[in-house]
Structure formats: C-alpha cells, structure tokens
C-alpha positions as CSV (number, residue, x, y, z in Angstrom):
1,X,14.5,39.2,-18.5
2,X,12.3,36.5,-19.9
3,X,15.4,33.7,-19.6
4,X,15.1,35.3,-16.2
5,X,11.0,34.8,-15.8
6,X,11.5,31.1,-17.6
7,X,14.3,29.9,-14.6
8,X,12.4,31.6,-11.7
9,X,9.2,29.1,-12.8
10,X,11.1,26.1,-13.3
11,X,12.6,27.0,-10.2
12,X,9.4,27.4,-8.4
13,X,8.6,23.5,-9.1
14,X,11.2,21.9,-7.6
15,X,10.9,22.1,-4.5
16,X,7.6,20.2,-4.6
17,X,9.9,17.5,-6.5
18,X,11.5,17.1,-3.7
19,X,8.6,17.6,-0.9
20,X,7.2,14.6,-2.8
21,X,6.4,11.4,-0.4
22,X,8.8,8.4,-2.0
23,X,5.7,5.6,-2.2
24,X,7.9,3.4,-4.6
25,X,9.4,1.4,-1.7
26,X,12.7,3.0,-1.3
27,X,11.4,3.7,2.2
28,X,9.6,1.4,4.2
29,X,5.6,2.6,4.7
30,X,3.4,2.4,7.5
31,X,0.0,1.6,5.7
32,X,-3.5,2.0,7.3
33,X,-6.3,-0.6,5.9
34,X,-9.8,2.1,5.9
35,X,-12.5,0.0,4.3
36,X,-12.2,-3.6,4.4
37,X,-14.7,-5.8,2.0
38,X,-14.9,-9.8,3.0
39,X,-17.0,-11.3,0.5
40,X,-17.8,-15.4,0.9
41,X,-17.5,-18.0,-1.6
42,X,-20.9,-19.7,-0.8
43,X,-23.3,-16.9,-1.4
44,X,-21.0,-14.9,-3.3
45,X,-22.3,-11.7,-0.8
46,X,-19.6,-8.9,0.5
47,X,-19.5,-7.3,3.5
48,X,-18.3,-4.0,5.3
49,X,-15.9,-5.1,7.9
50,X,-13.8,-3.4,10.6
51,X,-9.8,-5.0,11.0
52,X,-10.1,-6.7,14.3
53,X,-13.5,-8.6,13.0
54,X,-11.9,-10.4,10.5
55,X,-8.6,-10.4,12.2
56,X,-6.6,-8.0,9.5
57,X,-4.1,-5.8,11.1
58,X,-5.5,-2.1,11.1
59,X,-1.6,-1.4,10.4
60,X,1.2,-2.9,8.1
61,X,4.8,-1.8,7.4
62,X,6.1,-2.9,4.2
63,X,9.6,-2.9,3.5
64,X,10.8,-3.5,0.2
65,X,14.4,-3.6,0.9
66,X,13.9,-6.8,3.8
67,X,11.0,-7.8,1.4
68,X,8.5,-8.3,3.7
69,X,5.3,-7.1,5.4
70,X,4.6,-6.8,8.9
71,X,1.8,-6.2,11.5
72,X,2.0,-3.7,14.4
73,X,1.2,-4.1,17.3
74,X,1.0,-6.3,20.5
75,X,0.2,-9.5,18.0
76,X,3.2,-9.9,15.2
77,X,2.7,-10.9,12.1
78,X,5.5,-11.2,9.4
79,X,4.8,-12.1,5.3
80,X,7.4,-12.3,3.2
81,X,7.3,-10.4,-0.2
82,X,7.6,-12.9,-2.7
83,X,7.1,-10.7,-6.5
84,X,7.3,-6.9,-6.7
85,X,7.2,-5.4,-9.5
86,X,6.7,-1.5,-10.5
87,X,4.5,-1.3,-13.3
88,X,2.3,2.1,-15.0
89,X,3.2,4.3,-11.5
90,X,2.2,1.3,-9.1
91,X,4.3,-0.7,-6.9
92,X,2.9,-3.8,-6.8
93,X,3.8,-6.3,-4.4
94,X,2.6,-10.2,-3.8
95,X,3.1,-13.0,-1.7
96,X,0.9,-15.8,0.5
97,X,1.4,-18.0,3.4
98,X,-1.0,-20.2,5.3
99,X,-3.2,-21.3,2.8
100,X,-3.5,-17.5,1.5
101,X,-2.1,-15.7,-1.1
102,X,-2.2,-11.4,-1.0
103,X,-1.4,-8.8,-3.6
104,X,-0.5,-5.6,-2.9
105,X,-0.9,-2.1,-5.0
106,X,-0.1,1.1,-4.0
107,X,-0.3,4.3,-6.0
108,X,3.4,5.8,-6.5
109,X,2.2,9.1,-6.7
110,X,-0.5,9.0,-4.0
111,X,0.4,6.4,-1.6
112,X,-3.9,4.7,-1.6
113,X,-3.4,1.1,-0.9
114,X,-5.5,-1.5,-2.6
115,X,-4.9,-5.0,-1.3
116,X,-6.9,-8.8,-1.9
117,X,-6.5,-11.2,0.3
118,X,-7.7,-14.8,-0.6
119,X,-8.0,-18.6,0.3
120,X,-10.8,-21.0,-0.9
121,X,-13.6,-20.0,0.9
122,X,-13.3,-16.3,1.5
123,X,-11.6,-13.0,0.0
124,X,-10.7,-9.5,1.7
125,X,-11.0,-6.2,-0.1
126,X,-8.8,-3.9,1.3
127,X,-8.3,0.1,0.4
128,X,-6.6,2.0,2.4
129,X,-3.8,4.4,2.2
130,X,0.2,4.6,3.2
131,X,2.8,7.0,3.9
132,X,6.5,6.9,4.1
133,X,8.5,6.1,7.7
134,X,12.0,7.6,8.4
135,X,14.6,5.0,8.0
C-alpha cells in the first residue's frame, strides 16, 4: 500500500511536467515589452515610455531555431541572433544592428523578459513577458 501511496504522488506531478510552457527556445515565443525605461546619456535621467514613443515594437517573435527576432505588425522588423547562450535557467540571447546592440533574457521557468537596448547616446530598459507559439 505505501509503494502504492509513493507512485500515485509521483504520479500526480507529472502532468504539470508536461503542462509546463517550453521558454528555452525550442519553440518560437511571441513576447510582449510592458514597461519600457529610456534613460539618456546627457543627463543620465530615465524615463517611463510606452512602445510606439520610442519606436520599440509592443511585440517580438523570437525564434531560436532561424536565430532571429522579429517585429509584428504592419512595420517589419527583422534582427538576427547573433550569441545565445543558456546559462543558470536563462536563455540569453544577443545581437545589434544599426548602430545598436540588444541583449535578451528570458526566464526559462517563467517566460518574464528583460531586454537593453543601446547606442551612444541612449539606452532602453525593457521587462516584459513571453509565451510559447505553436510551431
């Protein structure tokens, strides 16, 4: 009976094994940026701003297996993944173009987003959160 009790509760935890979202890039994600900080190199003073002020897509899909990130939306914009790397339950992710360089960390367990954003002159905060998108 109690070999019985001990397989009925291991049993009872798999199935939120498998429930779990995969945030570790072995599906592409549709991330969501919900607090965006722009803080300027002159005065060295951050501020709250929404996406479309700052001209930061509200939306991203990042695909690890075509290495790249990608706006949504009417206006396209396409970055290509240059490092990933999984590291302590993170995927982190980096890259730059334009002048810009961005990394990328999001929690493998949680899927909240955490992304920087930077040139010479200004630097974006970004926190936000992602979830998984059917193949």
């Amino acid at each position: 009976m109690r070999k019985f009790m001990m397989l009925l509760c291991c049993l009872s935890f798999v199935p939120a094994v498998w429930a779990a979202a995969p945030y570790d890039g072995s599906v592409p994600l549709l991330c969501a940026a919900l607090t965006i900080q722009e803080c300027e190199n002159d005065s060295g003073e951050c501020h709250l701003r929404r996406a479309e002020e700052v001209n930061i897509p509200q939306f991203v899909k990042v695909d690890v297996s075509q290495k790249t990130v990608a706006s949504t939306g009417a206006e396209s914009r396409q970055a290509a993944i240059q490092r990933l790397e999984h590291a302590d339950g993170r995927l982190v992710l980096q890259g730059g173009q334009g002048g810009r360089s961005w990394s990328m960390v999001i929690s493998e367990e949680t899927g909240k987003m955490s992304v920087s954003v930077v040139d010479d002159e200004v630097g974006f905060v970004i926190f936000g959160a992602c979830t998984p998108l059917a193949k």
